[in-house]
Amino acid sequence: KQEVTQIPAALSVPEGENLVLNCSFTDSAIYNLQWFRQDPGKGLTSLLLIQSSQREQTSGRLNASLDKSSGRSTLYIAASQPGDSATYLCAVLDGGSQGNLIFGKGTKLSVKP
Amino acid sequence: GAVVSQHPSWVICKSGTSVKIECRSLDFQATTMFWYRQFPKQSLMLMATSNEGSKATYEQGVEKDKFLINHASLTLSTLTVTSAHPEDSSFYICSARLRDRGYGYTFGSGTRLTVV
């Protein structure tokens, strides 16, 4: 059974710092991996989608990497800002393109001004 | 693009009543939609998968008679919580899978249900 783990559960950093959020999954046979952002009481906003054949994706200050063989992904946030404060969720699409999306419990990020 | 609109964003209802939550795909056709439930400080748990024109598939432990899902068109899926009880209070989110975007997922904004 696929399990997704995110470390750390919470992170507090001063504004301007570069930071890394970690995601690991137990079964490497994933179709893709997606990083989301969730603000309190809100839905999920997709940040980056990495297909299983890809190594990384970039969008602005965000960079996500994928090492499928070791079951790991990282989300790198450069020059963090208070507006980046949110919960970041990692999810893998398990069991092929028609499979289920399996979520980690998220990392709650707080960026202090 | 690929926006899913979810309504209402929050609802308070009395115990024993029913509540309907709607999810609409605004600029694409969603043949499959997913309904999730999220408890405070927990991750999302898949409740059911709805396919346009057919019966929904429920995850183990989810009562299909309590959580009625209808996906009558390619742009609308609804979740009705019937005879709601306080333990049904939660955050419900719908999602659609985007086949033409590498099978990424797009999510609605969620519905906070409080049953009193």
Coordinates of N, CA and C in Angstrom, one line a residue:
Chain A
K1 N 0.8 -1.2 0.0 CA 0.0 0.0 0.0 C 0.9 1.2 0.0
Q2 N 0.6 2.1 -0.9 CA 1.4 3.4 -1.1 C 1.2 4.3 0.2
E3 N 2.3 4.8 0.7 CA 2.3 5.7 1.8 C 3.2 6.9 1.4
V4 N 2.7 8.1 1.7 CA 3.4 9.3 1.4 C 3.7 10.0 2.7
T5 N 4.9 10.4 2.9 CA 5.3 11.0 4.2 C 6.0 12.4 3.9
Q6 N 5.6 13.4 4.6 CA 6.2 14.7 4.4 C 6.9 15.1 5.7
I7 N 8.2 15.6 5.5 CA 9.0 16.1 6.6 C 9.6 17.4 6.2
P8 N 9.6 18.4 7.1 CA 9.0 18.4 8.5 C 7.5 18.6 8.4
A9 N 6.8 18.4 9.6 CA 5.4 18.6 9.6 C 5.1 20.1 9.7
A10 N 6.1 20.9 10.3 CA 5.9 22.3 10.4 C 7.3 22.9 10.3
L11 N 7.3 24.1 9.7 CA 8.6 24.8 9.5 C 8.3 26.3 9.6
S12 N 9.2 27.0 10.4 CA 9.1 28.5 10.5 C 10.4 29.1 10.2
V13 N 10.4 30.0 9.2 CA 11.7 30.6 8.7 C 11.5 32.1 8.6
P14 N 12.6 32.8 8.7 CA 12.5 34.3 8.5 C 12.4 34.5 7.0
E15 N 11.8 35.7 6.7 CA 11.7 36.1 5.3 C 13.0 36.1 4.6
G16 N 13.0 35.7 3.3 CA 14.3 35.7 2.5 C 15.0 34.4 2.5
E17 N 14.7 33.5 3.4 CA 15.5 32.2 3.4 C 15.0 31.3 2.3
N18 N 16.0 30.5 1.8 CA 15.7 29.5 0.9 C 15.4 28.2 1.7
L19 N 14.4 27.4 1.3 CA 14.0 26.3 2.1 C 13.6 25.1 1.2
V20 N 13.7 23.9 1.9 CA 13.4 22.7 1.2 C 12.4 21.9 2.0
L21 N 11.3 21.5 1.3 CA 10.3 20.6 1.9 C 10.5 19.2 1.3
N22 N 10.4 18.2 2.1 CA 10.6 16.8 1.7 C 9.4 16.0 1.6
C23 N 9.4 15.1 0.6 CA 8.3 14.2 0.4 C 8.9 12.8 0.1
S24 N 8.4 11.8 0.7 CA 8.9 10.4 0.4 C 7.7 9.5 0.2
F25 N 7.8 8.5 -0.7 CA 6.7 7.6 -1.0 C 7.3 6.2 -1.0
T26 N 6.5 5.2 -0.6 CA 7.0 3.9 -0.4 C 7.1 3.0 -1.6
D27 N 6.2 3.3 -2.6 CA 6.2 2.5 -3.8 C 6.6 3.4 -5.0
S28 N 7.7 3.0 -5.6 CA 8.2 3.9 -6.7 C 7.4 3.8 -8.0
A29 N 6.4 2.9 -8.1 CA 5.7 2.8 -9.3 C 4.6 3.8 -9.4
I30 N 4.9 5.1 -9.4 CA 4.0 6.2 -9.5 C 3.8 6.6 -10.9
Y31 N 2.7 7.3 -11.2 CA 2.5 7.8 -12.6 C 3.0 9.2 -12.6
N32 N 2.7 10.0 -11.6 CA 3.3 11.4 -11.4 C 3.2 11.8 -10.0
L33 N 3.8 13.0 -9.7 CA 3.8 13.5 -8.4 C 3.4 15.0 -8.5
Q34 N 2.6 15.4 -7.6 CA 2.1 16.8 -7.7 C 2.3 17.5 -6.3
W35 N 2.7 18.7 -6.4 CA 2.8 19.6 -5.1 C 1.7 20.6 -5.2
F36 N 1.0 20.7 -4.0 CA -0.1 21.6 -3.8 C 0.2 22.6 -2.7
R37 N -0.5 23.7 -2.7 CA -0.5 24.6 -1.6 C -2.0 24.7 -1.1
Q38 N -2.1 24.7 0.2 CA -3.5 24.9 0.8 C -3.4 26.0 1.9
D39 N -4.2 27.0 1.6 CA -4.3 28.1 2.6 C -5.4 27.7 3.6
P40 N -5.4 28.2 4.8 CA -6.4 27.8 5.9 C -7.8 27.9 5.4
G41 N -8.6 26.9 5.5 CA -10.0 26.9 5.1 C -10.2 27.0 3.6
K42 N -9.2 26.7 2.8 CA -9.4 26.8 1.3 C -9.1 25.5 0.7
G43 N -9.3 25.5 -0.6 CA -9.0 24.3 -1.4 C -7.6 24.2 -1.7
L44 N -7.2 23.4 -2.7 CA -5.8 23.1 -3.0 C -5.5 23.9 -4.3
T45 N -4.3 24.5 -4.3 CA -3.8 25.1 -5.5 C -2.6 24.3 -6.0
S46 N -2.7 23.9 -7.3 CA -1.6 23.1 -7.8 C -0.4 24.0 -8.1
L47 N 0.8 23.5 -7.6 CA 2.0 24.3 -7.8 C 2.9 23.7 -8.9
L48 N 3.2 22.4 -8.8 CA 4.0 21.8 -9.8 C 3.6 20.3 -10.0
L49 N 3.6 19.9 -11.2 CA 3.3 18.5 -11.6 C 4.5 17.9 -12.2
I50 N 5.0 16.8 -11.7 CA 6.2 16.1 -12.3 C 5.8 14.7 -12.7
Q51 N 5.9 14.4 -14.0 CA 5.7 13.1 -14.5 C 6.8 12.1 -14.1
S52 N 6.4 10.9 -14.1 CA 7.4 9.9 -13.6 C 8.7 9.8 -14.4
S53 N 8.6 10.3 -15.6 CA 9.8 10.3 -16.5 C 10.7 11.5 -16.3
Q54 N 10.2 12.5 -15.5 CA 10.9 13.7 -15.4 C 11.7 13.8 -14.1
R55 N 12.7 14.7 -14.1 CA 13.5 14.8 -12.9 C 13.1 16.0 -12.0
E56 N 12.7 17.1 -12.7 CA 12.3 18.3 -12.0 C 11.4 19.2 -12.8
Q57 N 10.8 20.1 -12.1 CA 9.9 21.1 -12.7 C 10.1 22.4 -12.0
T58 N 10.0 23.5 -12.7 CA 10.3 24.8 -12.1 C 9.2 25.8 -12.4
S59 N 8.8 26.6 -11.5 CA 7.8 27.6 -11.7 C 8.2 28.8 -10.8
G60 N 8.7 29.9 -11.4 CA 9.1 31.0 -10.6 C 10.1 30.7 -9.5
R61 N 9.8 31.0 -8.3 CA 10.7 30.7 -7.2 C 10.6 29.2 -6.7
L62 N 9.8 28.4 -7.3 CA 9.6 27.1 -6.9 C 10.3 26.1 -7.8
N63 N 10.9 25.1 -7.2 CA 11.6 24.0 -8.0 C 11.3 22.7 -7.3
A64 N 10.7 21.8 -8.0 CA 10.4 20.4 -7.5 C 11.3 19.4 -8.2
S65 N 11.9 18.5 -7.4 CA 12.6 17.4 -8.0 C 12.0 16.1 -7.7
L66 N 12.3 15.1 -8.5 CA 11.7 13.8 -8.3 C 12.8 12.8 -8.5
D67 N 13.0 11.9 -7.5 CA 13.9 10.7 -7.7 C 13.0 9.5 -7.4
K68 N 12.5 9.0 -8.5 CA 11.5 8.0 -8.4 C 12.1 6.7 -7.8
S69 N 13.3 6.4 -8.2 CA 13.9 5.1 -7.7 C 14.1 5.1 -6.2
S70 N 14.4 6.3 -5.6 CA 14.6 6.3 -4.2 C 13.3 6.7 -3.5
G71 N 12.2 7.0 -4.2 CA 11.0 7.4 -3.6 C 11.0 8.7 -2.9
R72 N 11.6 9.7 -3.6 CA 11.7 11.0 -2.9 C 11.4 12.2 -3.9
S73 N 10.9 13.2 -3.3 CA 10.7 14.5 -4.0 C 11.0 15.6 -3.0
T74 N 11.5 16.7 -3.6 CA 11.7 17.9 -2.8 C 11.1 19.1 -3.5
L75 N 10.6 20.0 -2.6 CA 10.1 21.3 -3.1 C 11.0 22.3 -2.6
Y76 N 11.7 23.0 -3.5 CA 12.6 24.1 -3.1 C 11.9 25.4 -3.3
I77 N 11.9 26.3 -2.3 CA 11.4 27.6 -2.4 C 12.5 28.6 -2.1
A78 N 12.7 29.4 -3.1 CA 13.8 30.4 -3.0 C 13.3 31.7 -2.5
A79 N 14.1 32.4 -1.8 CA 13.8 33.7 -1.3 C 12.4 33.8 -0.7
S80 N 12.1 33.1 0.3 CA 10.7 32.9 0.9 C 10.2 34.3 1.3
Q81 N 8.8 34.4 1.2 CA 8.1 35.6 1.5 C 7.0 35.2 2.4
P82 N 6.5 36.2 3.2 CA 5.4 35.9 4.1 C 4.2 35.3 3.4
G83 N 4.0 35.7 2.2 CA 2.8 35.2 1.4 C 3.0 33.8 1.0
D84 N 4.1 33.2 1.2 CA 4.4 31.8 1.0 C 3.8 30.9 2.2
S85 N 3.4 31.6 3.3 CA 2.9 30.8 4.4 C 1.7 30.1 4.0
A86 N 1.7 28.8 4.2 CA 0.6 27.9 3.9 C 1.0 26.5 4.2
T87 N 0.1 25.6 4.0 CA 0.4 24.1 4.1 C 0.7 23.6 2.7
Y88 N 1.8 22.9 2.6 CA 2.2 22.4 1.3 C 2.0 20.8 1.3
L89 N 1.3 20.4 0.3 CA 0.9 19.0 0.3 C 1.6 18.3 -0.9
C90 N 2.1 17.1 -0.7 CA 2.7 16.3 -1.8 C 1.7 15.2 -2.0
A91 N 1.5 14.8 -3.3 CA 0.6 13.7 -3.6 C 1.1 13.0 -4.8
V92 N 1.0 11.7 -4.8 CA 1.4 10.8 -5.9 C 0.2 10.2 -6.5
L93 N 0.3 10.1 -7.8 CA -0.8 9.4 -8.6 C -0.3 7.9 -8.7
D94 N -1.0 7.1 -8.0 CA -0.6 5.7 -7.8 C -1.4 4.8 -8.6
G95 N -0.8 3.8 -9.2 CA -1.5 2.8 -10.0 C -1.9 3.2 -11.4
G96 N -1.0 3.9 -12.0 CA -1.3 4.3 -13.4 C -2.1 5.6 -13.5
S97 N -2.3 6.0 -14.7 CA -3.0 7.3 -15.0 C -4.4 7.3 -14.4
Q98 N -5.0 6.1 -14.3 CA -6.4 6.1 -13.7 C -6.4 5.7 -12.2
G99 N -5.3 5.8 -11.6 CA -5.2 5.3 -10.2 C -5.7 6.4 -9.3
N100 N -5.3 6.3 -8.0 CA -5.7 7.2 -7.0 C -4.6 8.1 -6.6
L101 N -5.0 9.3 -6.2 CA -4.1 10.3 -5.7 C -3.9 10.1 -4.2
I102 N -2.7 9.9 -3.8 CA -2.4 9.6 -2.4 C -1.6 10.8 -1.8
F103 N -2.1 11.3 -0.8 CA -1.6 12.6 -0.2 C -0.7 12.3 1.0
G104 N 0.3 13.1 1.2 CA 1.0 13.2 2.5 C 0.2 14.1 3.4
K105 N 0.6 14.2 4.7 CA -0.1 15.0 5.6 C 0.3 16.5 5.6
G106 N 1.3 16.8 4.8 CA 1.6 18.2 4.6 C 2.7 18.8 5.5
T107 N 3.2 19.9 5.0 CA 4.2 20.7 5.8 C 3.6 22.1 6.0
K108 N 3.4 22.5 7.2 CA 2.9 23.8 7.5 C 4.0 24.8 7.5
L109 N 4.1 25.7 6.6 CA 5.1 26.7 6.5 C 4.7 28.0 7.0
S110 N 5.5 28.6 7.8 CA 5.3 30.0 8.3 C 6.6 30.8 8.0
V111 N 6.4 31.8 7.2 CA 7.5 32.7 6.9 C 7.3 34.0 7.6
K112 N 8.2 34.3 8.5 CA 8.1 35.5 9.4 C 8.7 36.7 8.7
P113 N 8.0 37.9 8.7 CA 8.5 39.1 8.1 C 9.8 39.6 8.9
Chain B
G1 N -6.8 28.3 -16.8 CA -7.8 27.3 -17.2 C -7.9 26.1 -16.3
A2 N -8.8 25.2 -16.6 CA -9.1 24.1 -15.7 C -9.5 24.4 -14.3
V3 N -10.6 25.2 -14.3 CA -11.1 25.7 -13.0 C -12.3 24.9 -12.6
V4 N -12.3 24.5 -11.3 CA -13.4 23.8 -10.7 C -14.0 24.7 -9.7
S5 N -15.3 25.0 -9.9 CA -16.0 26.0 -9.0 C -16.8 25.2 -8.0
Q6 N -16.6 25.4 -6.7 CA -17.4 24.6 -5.7 C -18.2 25.5 -4.8
H7 N -19.5 25.1 -4.6 CA -20.4 25.9 -3.8 C -21.3 25.0 -2.9
P8 N -21.6 25.5 -1.8 CA -21.2 26.7 -1.1 C -19.8 26.6 -0.5
S9 N -19.3 27.7 -0.1 CA -18.0 27.6 0.5 C -18.1 27.2 2.0
W10 N -19.2 27.6 2.6 CA -19.5 27.1 3.9 C -21.0 27.0 4.1
V11 N -21.4 26.1 5.0 CA -22.8 25.9 5.3 C -22.9 25.4 6.7
I12 N -24.0 25.9 7.4 CA -24.3 25.4 8.7 C -25.7 24.9 8.6
C13 N -25.9 23.6 9.1 CA -27.2 23.1 9.0 C -27.6 22.4 10.3
K14 N -28.9 22.1 10.5 CA -29.3 21.4 11.7 C -29.2 19.9 11.5
S15 N -29.0 19.3 12.6 CA -28.9 17.8 12.6 C -30.1 17.2 12.0
G16 N -30.0 16.2 11.1 CA -31.1 15.6 10.5 C -31.5 16.1 9.1
T17 N -31.0 17.3 8.8 CA -31.3 17.8 7.4 C -30.2 17.4 6.4
S18 N -30.5 17.7 5.2 CA -29.6 17.3 4.1 C -29.0 18.5 3.5
V19 N -27.8 18.4 3.0 CA -27.0 19.5 2.4 C -26.4 19.0 1.1
K20 N -26.6 19.9 0.1 CA -26.0 19.6 -1.2 C -24.8 20.5 -1.5
I21 N -23.8 19.9 -2.0 CA -22.6 20.6 -2.4 C -22.4 20.4 -3.9
E22 N -22.1 21.5 -4.6 CA -22.0 21.4 -6.1 C -20.5 21.7 -6.5
C23 N -20.1 21.0 -7.5 CA -18.8 21.2 -8.2 C -19.0 21.3 -9.7
R24 N -18.6 22.4 -10.2 CA -18.7 22.6 -11.7 C -17.3 22.8 -12.3
S25 N -17.1 22.1 -13.4 CA -15.9 22.4 -14.2 C -16.3 23.6 -15.1
L26 N -15.5 24.7 -15.1 CA -15.9 25.9 -15.8 C -15.5 25.9 -17.2
D27 N -14.3 25.4 -17.5 CA -13.7 25.6 -18.8 C -13.2 24.3 -19.4
F28 N -13.7 23.2 -18.9 CA -13.4 21.9 -19.4 C -14.4 20.9 -19.0
Q29 N -14.4 19.7 -19.7 CA -15.3 18.7 -19.4 C -14.7 17.7 -18.4
A30 N -15.3 17.4 -17.3 CA -14.8 16.5 -16.3 C -15.6 15.2 -16.3
T31 N -15.0 14.2 -17.0 CA -15.7 12.9 -17.0 C -15.7 12.2 -15.7
T32 N -14.6 12.5 -14.9 CA -14.4 11.9 -13.6 C -14.2 13.0 -12.6
M33 N -14.9 13.0 -11.5 CA -14.6 13.9 -10.4 C -14.4 13.1 -9.1
F34 N -13.7 13.6 -8.2 CA -13.3 13.0 -7.0 C -13.8 13.8 -5.8
W35 N -14.3 13.2 -4.8 CA -14.7 13.9 -3.6 C -13.9 13.4 -2.4
Y36 N -13.3 14.5 -1.7 CA -12.5 14.3 -0.6 C -13.1 14.9 0.7
R37 N -12.6 14.4 1.8 CA -13.0 14.9 3.1 C -11.7 15.2 3.8
Q38 N -11.7 16.3 4.6 CA -10.5 16.6 5.3 C -10.9 17.1 6.7
F39 N -10.3 16.4 7.7 CA -10.5 16.7 9.1 C -9.4 17.7 9.5
P40 N -9.6 18.5 10.6 CA -8.6 19.5 11.0 C -7.3 18.8 11.2
K41 N -6.3 19.5 10.6 CA -4.9 19.1 10.7 C -4.6 17.7 10.1
Q42 N -5.5 17.2 9.3 CA -5.3 15.9 8.6 C -5.2 16.1 7.1
S43 N -4.7 15.1 6.4 CA -4.7 15.2 5.0 C -6.0 14.9 4.4
L44 N -6.1 14.9 3.1 CA -7.3 14.6 2.4 C -7.5 13.1 2.3
M45 N -8.8 12.7 2.5 CA -9.1 11.3 2.4 C -10.2 11.2 1.3
L46 N -9.9 10.3 0.3 CA -10.8 10.1 -0.8 C -12.1 9.4 -0.3
M47 N -13.2 10.0 -0.7 CA -14.5 9.4 -0.3 C -15.1 8.6 -1.4
A48 N -15.1 9.2 -2.6 CA -15.7 8.5 -3.7 C -15.2 9.1 -5.1
T49 N -15.4 8.3 -6.1 CA -15.1 8.7 -7.5 C -16.4 8.7 -8.3
S50 N -16.7 9.8 -8.9 CA -17.9 9.9 -9.7 C -17.6 10.0 -11.2
N51 N -18.3 9.2 -12.0 CA -18.1 9.2 -13.4 C -19.4 9.7 -14.1
E52 N -19.3 10.5 -15.0 CA -20.5 11.1 -15.7 C -21.3 10.0 -16.2
G53 N -22.6 10.0 -15.8 CA -23.5 9.0 -16.4 C -23.6 7.7 -15.7
S54 N -22.8 7.5 -14.7 CA -22.8 6.2 -14.1 C -22.7 6.3 -12.5
K55 N -22.8 5.2 -11.9 CA -22.8 5.3 -10.4 C -21.4 5.6 -9.9
A56 N -21.4 6.2 -8.7 CA -20.1 6.6 -8.1 C -19.5 5.3 -7.5
T57 N -18.2 5.4 -7.3 CA -17.5 4.3 -6.6 C -17.0 4.8 -5.3
Y58 N -17.5 4.2 -4.2 CA -17.2 4.7 -2.9 C -16.0 3.9 -2.3
E59 N -15.2 4.7 -1.5 CA -14.1 4.0 -0.8 C -14.6 3.2 0.4
Q60 N -13.8 2.3 0.8 CA -14.2 1.5 1.9 C -14.5 2.3 3.2
G61 N -15.6 2.0 3.8 CA -16.0 2.8 5.0 C -16.8 4.0 4.8
V62 N -17.1 4.4 3.5 CA -17.9 5.5 3.2 C -19.3 5.0 2.9
E63 N -20.3 5.6 3.7 CA -21.7 5.1 3.5 C -22.3 5.8 2.2
K64 N -22.6 5.0 1.3 CA -23.1 5.5 0.0 C -24.5 6.0 0.2
D65 N -25.3 5.6 1.2 CA -26.6 6.1 1.4 C -26.6 7.4 2.1
K66 N -25.5 7.7 2.8 CA -25.4 9.0 3.5 C -24.8 10.0 2.6
F67 N -23.9 9.7 1.8 CA -23.2 10.6 0.9 C -23.6 10.3 -0.6
L68 N -24.6 10.9 -1.0 CA -25.1 10.7 -2.4 C -24.4 11.5 -3.4
I69 N -23.9 10.9 -4.4 CA -23.1 11.6 -5.4 C -23.8 11.4 -6.7
N70 N -24.0 12.5 -7.4 CA -24.6 12.6 -8.7 C -23.7 13.3 -9.7
H71 N -23.5 12.7 -10.9 CA -22.6 13.3 -11.9 C -23.4 13.2 -13.2
A72 N -24.4 14.0 -13.3 CA -25.4 13.9 -14.4 C -24.9 14.6 -15.7
S73 N -23.9 15.4 -15.6 CA -23.4 16.0 -16.8 C -21.8 16.1 -16.8
L74 N -21.2 16.5 -17.9 CA -19.8 16.5 -17.9 C -19.2 17.7 -17.2
T75 N -20.1 18.6 -16.7 CA -19.6 19.8 -16.0 C -20.1 19.9 -14.6
L76 N -20.9 19.0 -14.1 CA -21.5 19.1 -12.8 C -21.5 17.8 -12.0
S77 N -20.9 17.9 -10.8 CA -21.0 16.7 -9.9 C -21.5 17.3 -8.6
T78 N -22.4 16.6 -7.9 CA -22.9 17.0 -6.6 C -22.8 15.9 -5.6
L79 N -22.5 16.4 -4.3 CA -22.5 15.6 -3.2 C -23.5 16.0 -2.2
T80 N -24.4 15.1 -1.9 CA -25.5 15.4 -0.9 C -25.2 14.6 0.4
V81 N -25.1 15.3 1.5 CA -24.9 14.7 2.8 C -26.4 14.6 3.3
T82 N -26.8 13.4 3.4 CA -28.2 13.2 3.9 C -28.3 12.9 5.4
S83 N -29.4 13.4 6.0 CA -29.6 13.3 7.4 C -28.3 13.5 8.2
A84 N -27.8 14.7 8.0 CA -26.5 15.1 8.6 C -26.5 15.1 10.1
H85 N -25.3 14.7 10.6 CA -25.1 14.6 12.1 C -23.8 15.4 12.4
P86 N -23.7 15.8 13.6 CA -22.5 16.6 14.0 C -21.1 15.9 13.5
E87 N -21.1 14.6 13.5 CA -19.8 14.0 13.2 C -19.6 14.1 11.7
D88 N -20.6 14.5 10.9 CA -20.3 14.8 9.5 C -19.7 16.1 9.2
S89 N -19.6 16.9 10.3 CA -18.9 18.2 10.1 C -17.5 18.0 9.7
S90 N -17.2 18.7 8.6 CA -15.8 18.5 8.0 C -15.7 19.5 6.9
F91 N -14.5 19.4 6.2 CA -14.2 20.2 5.0 C -14.3 19.2 3.8
Y92 N -15.1 19.5 2.9 CA -15.3 18.6 1.7 C -14.8 19.3 0.5
I93 N -14.0 18.6 -0.3 CA -13.3 19.2 -1.5 C -13.5 18.3 -2.7
C94 N -13.9 18.8 -3.8 CA -14.0 18.1 -5.0 C -12.8 18.3 -5.9
S95 N -12.6 17.4 -6.8 CA -11.4 17.5 -7.7 C -11.7 16.8 -9.0
A96 N -11.0 17.3 -10.1 CA -11.1 16.6 -11.4 C -9.7 16.3 -11.9
R97 N -9.6 15.2 -12.6 CA -8.3 14.8 -13.2 C -8.3 15.3 -14.6
L98 N -7.1 15.9 -14.9 CA -7.0 16.5 -16.2 C -6.2 15.6 -17.2
R99 N -6.9 14.9 -18.0 CA -6.2 13.9 -18.9 C -5.3 14.6 -19.8
D100 N -5.7 15.8 -20.3 CA -4.8 16.4 -21.3 C -3.7 17.3 -20.7
R101 N -3.6 17.2 -19.4 CA -2.5 17.9 -18.7 C -1.7 16.9 -17.9
G102 N -1.4 15.8 -18.5 CA -0.5 14.9 -17.8 C -1.2 14.2 -16.6
Y103 N -2.5 14.2 -16.5 CA -3.2 13.6 -15.4 C -2.9 14.3 -14.1
G104 N -2.7 15.6 -14.2 CA -2.7 16.4 -13.0 C -4.1 16.6 -12.4
Y105 N -4.2 17.1 -11.2 CA -5.5 17.3 -10.6 C -5.7 18.8 -10.3
T106 N -7.0 19.2 -10.5 CA -7.4 20.5 -10.1 C -8.5 20.4 -9.1
F107 N -8.4 21.3 -8.1 CA -9.4 21.2 -6.9 C -10.3 22.3 -6.8
G108 N -11.5 22.1 -6.3 CA -12.4 23.1 -5.9 C -11.9 23.8 -4.7
S109 N -12.6 24.9 -4.3 CA -12.2 25.7 -3.2 C -12.6 25.1 -1.8
G110 N -13.4 24.1 -1.9 CA -13.8 23.4 -0.6 C -15.1 24.0 0.0
T111 N -15.7 23.1 0.8 CA -17.0 23.5 1.5 C -16.8 23.1 3.0
R112 N -16.9 24.1 3.9 CA -16.9 23.8 5.3 C -18.3 23.5 5.8
L113 N -18.6 22.3 6.2 CA -19.9 21.9 6.6 C -19.9 21.8 8.2
T114 N -20.8 22.5 8.8 CA -20.9 22.4 10.2 C -22.4 22.0 10.5
V115 N -22.5 20.9 11.2 CA -23.8 20.4 11.6 C -24.0 20.7 13.1
V116 N -25.1 21.4 13.4 CA -25.4 21.7 14.8 C -26.6 21.0 15.3

